[in-house]
Amino acid sequence: MSIKLDGVSYAYNVGTPAENVALDGVSLVVERGEWLSIVGHTGSGKSTLAQHLNLLLSPQSGTVSVDGELVQIGTKAARGLRRKVGLVFQYPESQFFAETVRDEIEFAPSNWGVKGDDLKSCVDEAVSASGLDPALLAANPFALSGGQRRRAAIASVLAMRPEYLVLDEPTAGLDAAGIRDLTGMLSDLRERGMAVVQVTHDLGVALERSDRVLALERGRAVAEGTPEEIASYLAENPVKGLLLPPCASFAHRLRSRGINVPLTSGAAAIAEAVEKARAVMR
Amino acid sequence: MDQVPIFDVKGAVYSYNETGPPALDGVDLTVMPGEWVAVLGANGSGKSTLAKVCNALLVPAQGACFSLGLDTSDPGNAGAVRQGVALVFQNPDDQIVASVVEEDVAFGPENLGLPSGEIERRVDRALELVSLTDLRKRGSYSLSGGQKQRLALAGALALEPKALVLDESTSMLDPDGRRSFLGCLGELNRLGMTILQITHAVEDIMFSGRIVVLGAGRVLWDGRQHGFWDGKYREFGFSEPPELALYRELASRGLIDPLTAPRVDDMLEALCL
Ligand SMILES: Nc1ncnc2c1ncn2[C@@H]1O[C@H](COP(=O)(O)OP(=O)(O)OP(=O)(O)O)[C@@H](O)[C@H]1O
Ligand SMILES: Nc1ncnc2c1ncn2[C@@H]1O[C@H](COP(=O)(O)OP(=O)(O)OP(=O)(O)O)[C@@H](O)[C@H]1O
Ligand SMILES: [Mg+2]
Ligand SMILES: [Mg+2]
């Protein structure tokens, strides 16, 4: 069970002087039960790529297939896709349209005929997973603070109970506790078999929490692999816009001096590995 | 001596509606010229509300706010306050007014009635500072999320304000872009610009001289970096900077001597002996 993009290219304003290639032959596979992070400089094509995963944009060349089936805009498979693939936008405001937060969250499931207690439990679950204060359900989404809007947007997509969850910069605007809760929740969802795709500028989270990382540069996939592989790649090859986060960079420098420590597991794991290496030496 | 504060917020209370607790519940904050203050706090704690009070977009229901020495409750002062205090909103879409990038940046200086040569100079400089020069002819609404954020920053910088209030204005920048923008802020701050920076990002905080933490509309902490990272940060639920986490992990296992390895390079040397 997977989403597969094969050689996808996309340009904005085709045939005008403002033509602008945003994706240039990108291929990727997202399996159920894994967490893929997409990283890259400002304008590298991440949001454009994210919108191909639920066919909000359709490739000008290349193909998108879901669970083994080729999908094209306008087909039944494409309409089914909107239900399977939930997308949280980069700016939460761009997905709000309802008068209250509750209407916002209920919209998709009630549209699909979920009612009564089922609808209630659907909403309750999404609200608690997103960390949204239930007292805000009656509020207008535009009367929320930035981080509260982010949580409401995430809740409204979780309420769809998607099989593939795509989040575009979901940690932007969240406080530290919100980021810890969100990453914990994404890990849980992945354990339960959901596919998680996270577009992010937070390389620390991408390297420490996800299973695989894809790096984009000017619309092309320049590197793809496990967090370890991507961290080594970034340490050796400059990629526009990206900097190795402090722990990974420290670990890489230790390695180049012959002390074998993990690149992507954070400060405690690095210290533990150094301690072990010392014990062996003695 | 006797400098006029850039912001002098006194017991400010602000509510958006009658029900529920106020968004600001008695905030006191004095910011002097040339300071760089980081404003932190949980989601919904009142940070954006405070930013709008400083910029005279909102007027406290109780207490007062003096910006650049002017009482913001006097509508006659709003123009002068907004000319000297540039606010960059949390969502750049709230701020983009013109359909072409360079026209959007020129909008502020044009409103100030500056001569056209001066407008041009400011637009060029602001676009350069945020690395948006290549996209100056592009449609404002055709930008990526991070490019829009850079545009909003350029618009504020083109005003050449006395004070810059940034409401999570670096949240969508890539790591390299964030670092270079912080470098640019550092330069402006050295030249005398006052900066009030609302943020959740640890990297941003490292550069400011002073940290203010809001919680439920009140000031919970107001002090220097040093006291904050000593342990106070935990009380407010913040994550520590990765460098500090490394340092603590290594020191607690006796792998480095805290006194001789205060910087990352020193830690590395200590471990590789
Ligand atoms: N509606 C549009 N019309 C024209 N060009 C666009 C449009 N949306 C995006 N672009 C351009 O396509 C490229 C890729 O944009 P995209 O939004 O996918 O980048 P991104 O990686 O998500 O960037 P960010 O990190 O800043 O959000 C950029 O050069 C951008 O300016
Ligand atoms: N336009 C509005 N109408 C009604 N209530 C609002 C409005 N804007 C903000 N609030 C409420 O006021 C409180 C403070 O909001 P504010 O936007 O100042 O928080 P914040 O600290 O900036 O949070 P965040 O980190 O999430 O952006 C929140 O409880 C919020 O729901
Ligand atoms: Mg984007
Ligand atoms: Mg805010």
Coordinates of C-alpha atoms and ligand atoms in Angstrom, one line a residue:
Chain A
M1 CA 0.0 0.0 0.0
S2 CA 1.8 3.1 -1.2
I3 CA 1.7 6.4 -3.1
K4 CA 4.1 6.4 -6.0
L5 CA 5.2 9.4 -8.0
D6 CA 7.1 8.6 -11.1
G7 CA 9.1 11.3 -13.0
V8 CA 6.7 14.1 -12.0
S9 CA 7.3 17.5 -13.5
Y10 CA 5.2 20.7 -12.9
A11 CA 5.6 24.3 -14.0
Y12 CA 3.5 27.3 -13.1
N13 CA 2.3 29.7 -15.8
V14 CA 3.2 27.4 -18.7
G15 CA 3.6 29.1 -22.0
T16 CA 3.9 32.6 -20.5
P17 CA 7.0 34.7 -19.9
A18 CA 6.5 33.9 -16.2
E19 CA 6.8 30.2 -16.8
N20 CA 8.5 28.7 -13.8
V21 CA 9.5 25.1 -13.3
A22 CA 8.7 24.0 -9.8
L23 CA 9.2 20.2 -10.1
D24 CA 11.6 18.6 -12.5
G25 CA 11.3 14.8 -12.8
V26 CA 10.7 13.9 -9.1
S27 CA 10.1 10.2 -8.2
L28 CA 9.2 9.0 -4.8
V29 CA 7.4 6.2 -2.9
V30 CA 5.6 6.6 0.4
E31 CA 4.6 3.3 2.1
R32 CA 1.9 2.9 4.7
G33 CA 3.5 2.7 8.1
E34 CA 6.4 5.0 7.4
W35 CA 7.2 8.7 8.1
L36 CA 8.8 10.5 5.2
S37 CA 10.2 14.0 5.6
I38 CA 10.6 16.4 2.7
V39 CA 13.2 19.1 3.1
G40 CA 14.7 21.8 0.9
H41 CA 15.3 25.5 0.5
T42 CA 12.6 28.2 0.2
G43 CA 11.0 27.7 -3.2
S44 CA 12.5 24.3 -3.8
G45 CA 9.1 22.8 -4.7
K46 CA 8.1 21.1 -1.5
S47 CA 4.5 22.5 -1.4
T48 CA 4.1 21.9 -5.1
L49 CA 5.1 18.3 -4.4
A50 CA 2.8 17.9 -1.4
Q51 CA -0.1 19.0 -3.5
H52 CA 0.6 16.3 -6.1
L53 CA 0.2 13.6 -3.3
N54 CA -3.6 14.3 -3.3
L55 CA -3.8 15.5 -6.9
L56 CA -4.7 19.0 -5.9
L57 CA -2.2 19.6 -8.7
S58 CA -1.7 17.0 -11.4
P59 CA 1.6 16.3 -13.0
Q60 CA 2.3 17.9 -16.4
S61 CA 4.5 14.9 -17.1
G62 CA 5.0 11.7 -15.1
T63 CA 2.5 9.8 -13.1
V64 CA 0.9 9.4 -9.7
S65 CA -0.4 6.0 -8.5
V66 CA -2.0 5.1 -5.3
D67 CA -2.2 1.5 -3.9
G68 CA -1.0 0.3 -7.3
E69 CA -3.6 2.2 -9.3
L70 CA -2.8 5.0 -11.7
V71 CA -4.8 8.2 -10.8
Q72 CA -5.6 11.1 -13.1
I73 CA -7.6 14.2 -12.3
G74 CA -11.4 13.8 -13.0
T75 CA -11.4 10.0 -12.6
K76 CA -13.2 8.1 -9.8
A77 CA -9.8 7.1 -8.4
A78 CA -8.8 10.7 -8.0
R79 CA -12.0 11.5 -6.1
G80 CA -11.4 8.5 -3.8
L81 CA -7.9 9.9 -3.3
R82 CA -9.1 13.0 -1.5
R83 CA -10.5 10.8 1.1
K84 CA -7.4 8.6 1.4
V85 CA -4.9 11.4 1.5
G86 CA -5.3 14.3 4.0
L87 CA -3.3 17.5 3.4
V88 CA -2.6 20.1 6.0
F89 CA -1.6 23.3 4.2
Q90 CA 1.4 25.4 5.0
Y91 CA -0.7 28.4 6.1
P92 CA -3.7 27.0 8.1
E93 CA -5.8 30.0 7.0
S94 CA -5.8 28.7 3.4
Q95 CA -7.9 25.8 4.4
F96 CA -10.5 27.5 6.6
F97 CA -14.0 28.3 5.3
A98 CA -16.5 27.5 8.1
E99 CA -18.0 29.8 10.7
T100 CA -16.8 27.8 13.7
V101 CA -13.9 25.5 14.4
R102 CA -16.4 22.7 15.1
D103 CA -18.0 23.1 11.6
E104 CA -14.5 23.1 10.2
I105 CA -13.6 19.8 11.8
E106 CA -17.0 18.1 11.2
F107 CA -17.1 19.1 7.5
A108 CA -15.4 16.2 5.8
P109 CA -16.7 13.3 7.9
S110 CA -20.3 14.6 7.9
N111 CA -20.1 15.1 4.2
W112 CA -19.3 11.4 4.0
G113 CA -22.4 10.5 6.0
V114 CA -20.8 10.1 9.5
K115 CA -23.5 11.1 12.0
G116 CA -24.4 11.1 15.7
D117 CA -22.1 9.4 18.1
D118 CA -19.7 8.4 15.4
L119 CA -19.3 12.0 14.3
K120 CA -18.8 13.1 17.9
S121 CA -16.1 10.5 18.6
C122 CA -14.4 11.4 15.3
V123 CA -14.3 15.1 16.3
D124 CA -13.3 14.3 19.9
E125 CA -10.4 12.1 18.8
A126 CA -9.1 14.6 16.3
V127 CA -9.3 17.5 18.8
S128 CA -7.5 15.6 21.5
A129 CA -4.8 14.3 19.1
S130 CA -4.2 17.8 17.8
G131 CA -3.9 19.3 21.3
L132 CA -6.6 21.9 20.5
D133 CA -8.4 23.3 23.5
P134 CA -12.0 22.0 23.2
A135 CA -13.2 25.4 24.6
L136 CA -12.2 26.8 21.2
L137 CA -14.6 24.6 19.1
A138 CA -17.3 27.3 19.2
A139 CA -14.9 30.0 18.1
N140 CA -14.5 31.4 14.6
P141 CA -11.2 29.9 13.2
F142 CA -10.0 33.4 12.3
A143 CA -10.4 34.5 16.0
L144 CA -7.7 32.0 17.0
S145 CA -4.0 32.7 17.7
G146 CA -1.5 31.3 15.2
G147 CA -0.7 28.1 17.0
Q148 CA -4.4 27.5 17.8
R149 CA -5.1 27.8 14.1
R150 CA -2.4 25.3 13.3
R151 CA -4.0 22.8 15.7
A152 CA -7.5 23.4 14.3
A153 CA -6.2 22.8 10.8
I154 CA -4.5 19.6 11.8
A155 CA -7.6 18.4 13.7
S156 CA -9.8 19.0 10.7
V157 CA -7.6 16.8 8.5
L158 CA -7.3 14.1 11.2
A159 CA -11.1 14.0 11.4
M160 CA -11.0 12.6 7.9
R161 CA -9.2 9.6 9.2
P162 CA -6.9 9.5 6.2
E163 CA -4.7 6.6 5.3
Y164 CA -2.0 9.0 4.1
L165 CA -1.4 12.2 6.1
V166 CA 0.6 15.0 4.4
L167 CA 1.5 18.0 6.5
D168 CA 3.2 21.1 5.0
E169 CA 5.4 22.8 7.8
P170 CA 3.1 21.6 10.6
T171 CA 5.5 22.7 13.4
A172 CA 5.6 26.3 12.3
G173 CA 3.8 28.4 14.8
L174 CA 3.6 25.7 17.4
D175 CA 5.1 26.2 20.9
A176 CA 7.7 23.8 22.2
A177 CA 5.2 21.6 23.9
G178 CA 3.0 21.6 20.8
I179 CA 6.0 20.4 18.7
R180 CA 6.7 17.6 21.1
D181 CA 3.1 16.5 21.2
L182 CA 2.8 16.6 17.4
T183 CA 5.9 14.6 16.7
G184 CA 4.7 12.0 19.3
M185 CA 1.4 11.9 17.6
L186 CA 2.9 11.4 14.2
S187 CA 5.0 8.5 15.5
D188 CA 1.9 6.9 16.9
L189 CA 0.0 7.2 13.7
R190 CA 2.8 5.7 11.8
E191 CA 2.9 2.8 14.2
R192 CA -0.7 2.3 13.5
G193 CA -0.1 1.9 9.8
M194 CA -0.7 5.5 8.5
A195 CA 1.8 7.0 6.1
V196 CA 3.1 10.3 7.3
V197 CA 4.6 12.8 4.9
Q198 CA 6.0 15.9 6.6
V199 CA 7.4 18.9 4.7
T200 CA 9.7 20.7 7.1
H201 CA 12.5 23.2 7.6
D202 CA 13.2 21.6 11.0
L203 CA 16.0 19.2 10.0
G204 CA 16.4 18.2 13.6
V205 CA 12.9 16.8 13.7
A206 CA 13.3 15.2 10.2
L207 CA 16.6 13.5 11.1
E208 CA 15.7 12.4 14.6
R209 CA 12.1 11.3 14.1
S210 CA 11.3 10.2 10.5
D211 CA 12.2 7.0 8.7
R212 CA 13.2 8.5 5.4
V213 CA 14.2 11.9 4.2
L214 CA 13.9 13.4 0.7
A215 CA 15.9 16.6 -0.1
L216 CA 14.8 18.9 -2.9
E217 CA 16.9 21.5 -4.6
R218 CA 15.4 23.7 -7.4
G219 CA 12.6 21.2 -8.1
R220 CA 14.9 18.1 -8.3
A221 CA 15.4 15.4 -5.7
V222 CA 19.0 15.7 -4.8
A223 CA 19.2 13.1 -2.0
E224 CA 16.9 10.5 -0.6
G225 CA 17.6 7.9 2.2
T226 CA 17.5 7.1 5.9
P227 CA 18.2 10.0 8.3
E228 CA 21.7 8.6 8.7
E229 CA 22.3 8.6 5.0
I230 CA 21.0 12.1 4.5
A231 CA 23.0 13.5 7.5
S232 CA 26.2 12.0 6.0
Y233 CA 25.2 13.4 2.6
L234 CA 24.6 16.9 3.9
A235 CA 27.9 16.8 5.9
E236 CA 29.8 16.1 2.7
N237 CA 27.8 18.0 0.1
P238 CA 26.4 21.5 0.3
V239 CA 22.6 21.6 -0.5
K240 CA 21.1 25.0 -1.0
G241 CA 19.3 26.3 2.1
L242 CA 20.1 23.4 4.3
L243 CA 22.5 23.3 7.3
L244 CA 23.2 20.2 9.3
P245 CA 21.6 20.7 12.7
P246 CA 24.0 21.1 15.7
C247 CA 23.8 17.6 17.1
A248 CA 24.3 15.9 13.8
S249 CA 27.1 18.3 12.9
F250 CA 28.9 17.6 16.2
A251 CA 28.5 13.9 15.7
H252 CA 29.9 14.1 12.2
R253 CA 33.0 16.0 13.5
L254 CA 33.5 13.3 16.2
R255 CA 33.3 10.6 13.6
S256 CA 35.8 12.2 11.3
R257 CA 38.1 12.1 14.3
G258 CA 37.6 8.4 14.7
I259 CA 34.9 8.3 17.5
N260 CA 31.9 6.3 16.3
V261 CA 28.7 8.0 17.4
P262 CA 25.2 8.0 15.8
L263 CA 24.5 11.0 13.5
T264 CA 20.8 11.4 14.1
S265 CA 19.8 10.3 17.6
G266 CA 20.3 13.5 19.6
A267 CA 22.5 14.6 22.4
A268 CA 21.9 11.8 24.9
A269 CA 22.7 9.1 22.4
I270 CA 25.9 10.9 21.3
A271 CA 27.1 11.2 24.9
E272 CA 26.3 7.5 25.6
A273 CA 28.2 6.4 22.5
V274 CA 31.2 8.5 23.5
E275 CA 31.1 6.9 27.0
K276 CA 31.1 3.4 25.5
A277 CA 33.9 4.3 23.1
R278 CA 36.0 5.5 26.1
A279 CA 35.3 2.3 28.1
V280 CA 36.5 0.2 25.2
M281 CA 39.7 2.2 24.8
R282 CA 40.5 1.7 28.5
Chain B
M1 CA 20.3 59.0 30.5
D2 CA 16.7 60.2 30.2
Q3 CA 16.2 58.3 26.9
V4 CA 12.6 57.9 25.9
P5 CA 11.6 54.2 25.9
I6 CA 10.7 52.8 22.5
F7 CA 7.9 50.9 24.1
D8 CA 6.5 51.6 27.5
V9 CA 3.5 49.3 28.3
K10 CA 1.9 49.9 31.6
G11 CA -0.6 47.5 33.1
A12 CA -2.1 46.8 29.7
V13 CA -5.3 44.8 29.6
Y14 CA -7.0 43.8 26.4
S15 CA -10.0 41.5 25.6
Y16 CA -11.3 40.5 22.2
N17 CA -14.7 39.7 23.7
E18 CA -16.6 39.8 27.0
T19 CA -16.5 36.1 27.6
G20 CA -13.4 34.3 28.7
P21 CA -10.1 35.6 30.2
P22 CA -8.5 38.7 28.6
A23 CA -5.7 38.2 26.0
L24 CA -3.6 40.7 27.9
D25 CA -4.1 40.7 31.6
G26 CA -1.9 43.5 33.1
V27 CA 1.3 43.6 31.0
D28 CA 4.2 45.8 32.0
L29 CA 7.1 46.0 29.5
T30 CA 9.7 48.8 29.0
V31 CA 12.0 48.5 26.0
M32 CA 14.8 51.0 25.5
P33 CA 16.3 52.2 22.2
G34 CA 18.7 49.7 20.7
E35 CA 17.5 46.7 22.7
W36 CA 16.8 43.3 21.0
V37 CA 14.1 41.5 23.0
A38 CA 12.8 38.0 22.4
V39 CA 9.2 37.5 23.3
L40 CA 8.3 33.8 24.1
G41 CA 5.3 32.1 25.4
A42 CA 2.9 29.2 24.8
N43 CA 0.3 29.4 22.0
G44 CA -2.5 31.8 22.9
S45 CA -0.5 33.5 25.6
G46 CA -1.0 37.0 24.1
K47 CA 2.2 37.6 22.1
S48 CA 0.5 38.7 18.9
T49 CA -1.9 40.8 20.9
L50 CA 1.0 42.6 22.6
A51 CA 2.7 43.2 19.2
K52 CA -0.5 44.9 17.9
V53 CA -0.7 47.0 21.1
C54 CA 2.9 48.2 20.5
N55 CA 2.1 49.2 17.0
A56 CA -1.1 51.0 18.0
L57 CA -3.3 48.6 16.0
L58 CA -5.0 47.7 19.3
V59 CA -5.4 50.0 22.3
P60 CA -5.4 48.6 25.8
A61 CA -8.8 48.8 27.6
Q62 CA -7.0 49.4 30.9
G63 CA -3.5 50.7 31.4
A64 CA -1.6 52.3 28.6
C65 CA 1.0 51.9 25.9
F66 CA 3.4 54.6 24.9
S67 CA 5.3 53.8 21.7
L68 CA 8.1 56.2 20.7
G69 CA 6.9 58.3 23.6
L70 CA 3.5 58.7 22.1
D71 CA 0.3 57.6 23.8
T72 CA -1.3 55.0 21.5
S73 CA -4.8 55.7 22.9
D74 CA -4.8 59.0 21.0
P75 CA -5.9 58.2 17.5
G76 CA -3.9 61.2 16.3
N77 CA -0.7 59.4 17.2
A78 CA -1.4 56.2 15.3
G79 CA 0.2 57.4 12.0
A80 CA 3.5 58.5 13.7
V81 CA 3.7 55.3 15.7
R82 CA 3.2 53.1 12.6
Q83 CA 5.7 55.0 10.7
G84 CA 8.4 54.4 13.3
V85 CA 7.4 51.0 14.4
A86 CA 7.1 48.4 11.7
L87 CA 5.1 45.2 12.5
V88 CA 5.6 42.0 10.5
F89 CA 2.5 39.9 10.9
Q90 CA 2.4 36.2 11.7
N91 CA 0.8 35.4 8.3
P92 CA 2.4 37.3 5.4
D93 CA -0.8 37.2 3.4
D94 CA -2.2 39.7 5.9
Q95 CA 0.3 42.2 4.7
I96 CA 0.8 41.8 1.0
V97 CA -0.9 44.7 -0.8
A98 CA 0.5 45.0 -4.3
S99 CA 0.5 42.3 -7.0
V100 CA 4.1 42.6 -8.0
V101 CA 7.0 42.0 -5.5
E102 CA 8.9 45.3 -6.0
E103 CA 5.7 47.3 -5.9
D104 CA 4.7 45.7 -2.7
V105 CA 8.0 46.7 -1.1
A106 CA 7.7 50.2 -2.5
F107 CA 4.2 50.6 -1.0
G108 CA 5.3 51.7 2.5
P109 CA 8.0 54.3 1.4
E110 CA 5.5 55.7 -1.2
N111 CA 3.0 56.3 1.6
L112 CA 5.6 58.2 3.5
G113 CA 5.8 60.5 0.5
L114 CA 9.5 60.0 -0.1
P115 CA 11.1 61.2 -3.4
S116 CA 11.3 58.5 -6.0
G117 CA 15.1 58.1 -5.9
E118 CA 14.9 57.4 -2.2
I119 CA 12.1 54.9 -2.7
E120 CA 14.2 53.1 -5.3
R121 CA 17.2 53.0 -3.0
R122 CA 15.1 51.6 -0.1
V123 CA 13.4 48.9 -2.2
D124 CA 16.7 47.7 -3.7
R125 CA 18.3 47.5 -0.2
A126 CA 15.3 45.8 1.4
L127 CA 15.1 43.2 -1.4
E128 CA 18.8 42.6 -1.1
L129 CA 18.6 42.1 2.7
V130 CA 16.1 39.3 2.4
S131 CA 17.6 37.8 -0.7
L132 CA 14.6 38.5 -2.9
T133 CA 16.2 40.6 -5.6
D134 CA 16.0 37.8 -8.2
L135 CA 12.2 37.6 -7.8
R136 CA 11.5 41.4 -7.8
K137 CA 9.4 41.3 -10.9
R138 CA 7.4 38.2 -9.8
G139 CA 3.7 38.2 -8.9
S140 CA 3.4 38.6 -5.1
Y141 CA 0.7 35.9 -4.9
S142 CA 2.8 33.4 -6.9
L143 CA 5.5 33.1 -4.2
S144 CA 6.2 30.1 -2.1
G145 CA 5.4 30.2 1.6
G146 CA 8.9 31.2 2.6
Q147 CA 9.3 33.7 -0.3
K148 CA 6.1 35.5 0.9
Q149 CA 7.6 35.7 4.4
R150 CA 10.7 37.3 3.0
L151 CA 8.5 39.8 1.1
A152 CA 6.7 40.8 4.2
L153 CA 10.1 41.4 5.9
A154 CA 11.3 43.5 3.0
G155 CA 8.2 45.6 3.2
A156 CA 8.9 46.4 6.9
L157 CA 12.6 47.0 6.3
A158 CA 11.9 49.5 3.5
L159 CA 10.2 51.7 6.1
E160 CA 13.6 52.0 7.8
P161 CA 11.8 52.1 11.1
K162 CA 13.2 52.9 14.5
A163 CA 11.8 49.6 15.8
L164 CA 10.9 46.3 14.2
V165 CA 8.3 44.1 15.7
L166 CA 8.5 40.6 14.2
D167 CA 5.6 38.2 14.9
E168 CA 7.1 34.8 14.1
S169 CA 8.4 36.2 10.9
T170 CA 11.1 33.6 10.3
S171 CA 9.0 30.5 10.9
M172 CA 8.9 29.5 7.2
L173 CA 12.6 30.3 6.3
D174 CA 15.0 27.5 5.5
P175 CA 17.9 27.0 8.0
D176 CA 20.4 28.9 5.9
G177 CA 17.9 31.7 5.2
R178 CA 17.0 32.0 8.9
R179 CA 20.7 32.2 9.9
S180 CA 21.4 34.9 7.3
F181 CA 18.3 36.9 8.2
L182 CA 19.4 36.8 11.9
G183 CA 22.8 38.1 10.7
C184 CA 21.0 40.9 9.0
L185 CA 18.9 41.7 12.1
G186 CA 22.2 41.8 14.1
E187 CA 23.6 44.3 11.8
L188 CA 20.5 46.5 11.9
N189 CA 20.5 46.2 15.7
R190 CA 24.1 47.4 15.9
L191 CA 23.1 50.4 13.8
G192 CA 20.6 51.2 16.5
M193 CA 17.3 49.5 15.4
T194 CA 15.2 48.2 18.3
I195 CA 13.9 44.7 17.8
L196 CA 11.0 43.0 19.5
Q197 CA 11.0 39.4 18.2
I198 CA 8.2 37.0 18.9
T199 CA 9.4 33.5 18.3
H200 CA 9.2 29.8 19.3
A201 CA 12.5 29.0 17.7
V202 CA 15.5 28.5 20.0
E203 CA 18.0 29.6 17.2
D204 CA 16.3 33.0 17.2
I205 CA 16.5 33.5 20.9
M206 CA 20.3 33.1 21.1
F207 CA 20.9 36.5 19.6
S208 CA 18.7 38.7 21.7
G209 CA 19.9 40.4 24.8
R210 CA 16.8 39.9 26.8
I211 CA 14.0 37.3 27.1
V212 CA 10.4 38.1 28.0
V213 CA 8.0 35.2 28.5
L214 CA 4.3 35.6 28.4
G215 CA 1.7 33.2 29.9
A216 CA -2.0 33.7 30.0
G217 CA -1.7 37.4 29.2
R218 CA 0.9 38.2 31.9
V219 CA 4.7 38.6 31.9
L220 CA 6.1 35.4 33.6
W221 CA 9.8 36.2 33.1
D222 CA 11.8 39.2 32.0
G223 CA 15.6 38.9 32.2
R224 CA 18.9 38.0 30.5
Q225 CA 19.7 34.8 28.6
H226 CA 22.0 33.6 31.3
G227 CA 19.4 33.2 34.1
F228 CA 16.9 31.8 31.6
W229 CA 18.9 28.8 30.4
D230 CA 20.1 28.0 34.0
G231 CA 16.9 26.1 34.4
K232 CA 14.0 28.6 34.3
Y233 CA 13.3 27.5 30.7
R234 CA 12.1 24.1 31.9
E235 CA 9.4 25.7 34.0
F236 CA 8.0 27.3 30.9
G237 CA 8.1 24.1 28.9
F238 CA 10.8 25.2 26.5
S239 CA 13.3 22.9 24.8
E240 CA 16.9 23.7 25.5
P241 CA 19.2 24.6 22.6
P242 CA 20.9 21.5 21.1
E243 CA 24.4 22.8 21.9
L244 CA 23.4 23.2 25.5
A245 CA 21.8 19.7 25.6
L246 CA 25.1 18.3 24.3
Y247 CA 27.1 20.2 26.8
R248 CA 24.9 19.0 29.7
E249 CA 24.8 15.3 28.5
L250 CA 28.6 15.3 28.2
A251 CA 29.3 17.1 31.4
S252 CA 26.9 14.9 33.5
R253 CA 28.8 11.8 32.3
G254 CA 32.1 13.4 33.3
L255 CA 33.2 13.4 29.6
I256 CA 34.1 17.0 29.6
D257 CA 35.1 19.5 32.3
P258 CA 32.4 22.1 32.4
L259 CA 34.9 24.8 33.2
T260 CA 37.3 24.2 30.3
A261 CA 34.9 23.3 27.6
P262 CA 32.4 26.1 27.3
R263 CA 32.1 26.2 23.5
V264 CA 31.3 23.5 20.9
D265 CA 34.9 23.5 19.6
D266 CA 36.3 23.1 23.1
M267 CA 33.9 20.2 23.7
L268 CA 35.2 18.5 20.6
E269 CA 38.8 19.0 21.6
A270 CA 38.1 17.6 25.1
L271 CA 36.5 14.5 23.7
C272 CA 39.2 13.8 21.1
L273 CA 42.2 14.0 23.4
Ligands
LIG1 N1 0.9 29.9 -7.8 C1 2.2 30.0 -8.3 N2 2.4 30.6 -9.4 C2 3.7 30.8 -9.9 N3 4.8 30.3 -9.3 C3 4.6 29.6 -8.2 C4 3.3 29.5 -7.6 N4 3.4 28.8 -6.4 C5 4.7 28.5 -6.3 N5 5.4 29.0 -7.3 C6 6.9 28.9 -7.5 O1 7.3 27.6 -7.7 C7 8.5 27.3 -6.9 C8 8.2 26.2 -5.9 O2 7.3 26.7 -5.0 P1 6.8 25.9 -3.7 O3 5.7 26.6 -3.1 O4 6.5 24.5 -4.1 O5 8.2 25.9 -2.8 P2 8.4 25.4 -1.3 O6 9.6 24.4 -1.4 O7 7.2 24.9 -0.7 O8 9.0 26.7 -0.6 P3 8.7 27.3 0.9 O9 9.7 26.5 1.7 O10 9.1 28.7 0.7 O11 7.3 27.1 1.2 C9 8.9 28.6 -6.3 O12 9.9 29.2 -7.1 C10 7.7 29.5 -6.3 O13 8.0 30.8 -6.4
LIG2 N1 -9.4 38.2 16.7 C1 -9.6 37.5 17.8 N2 -10.8 37.4 18.3 C2 -11.0 36.7 19.5 N3 -10.1 36.2 20.2 C3 -8.8 36.3 19.8 C4 -8.5 37.0 18.6 N4 -7.2 36.9 18.4 C5 -6.7 36.2 19.4 N5 -7.6 35.8 20.3 C6 -7.5 35.1 21.5 O1 -6.6 35.8 22.4 C7 -5.7 35.0 23.0 C8 -4.3 35.5 22.8 O2 -4.0 35.4 21.4 P1 -2.7 35.8 20.7 O3 -2.9 35.8 19.2 O4 -2.2 37.1 21.2 O5 -1.7 34.6 21.2 P2 -0.2 34.3 20.8 O6 0.6 34.3 22.0 O7 0.2 35.2 19.7 O8 -0.3 32.8 20.3 P3 0.4 32.0 19.1 O9 1.7 31.5 19.6 O10 -0.5 30.8 19.0 O11 0.4 32.8 17.9 C9 -5.9 33.6 22.5 O12 -6.6 32.9 23.5 C10 -6.7 33.8 21.3 O13 -7.6 32.7 21.1
MG3 MG 6.0 25.7 0.8
MG4 MG 0.7 34.8 17.6

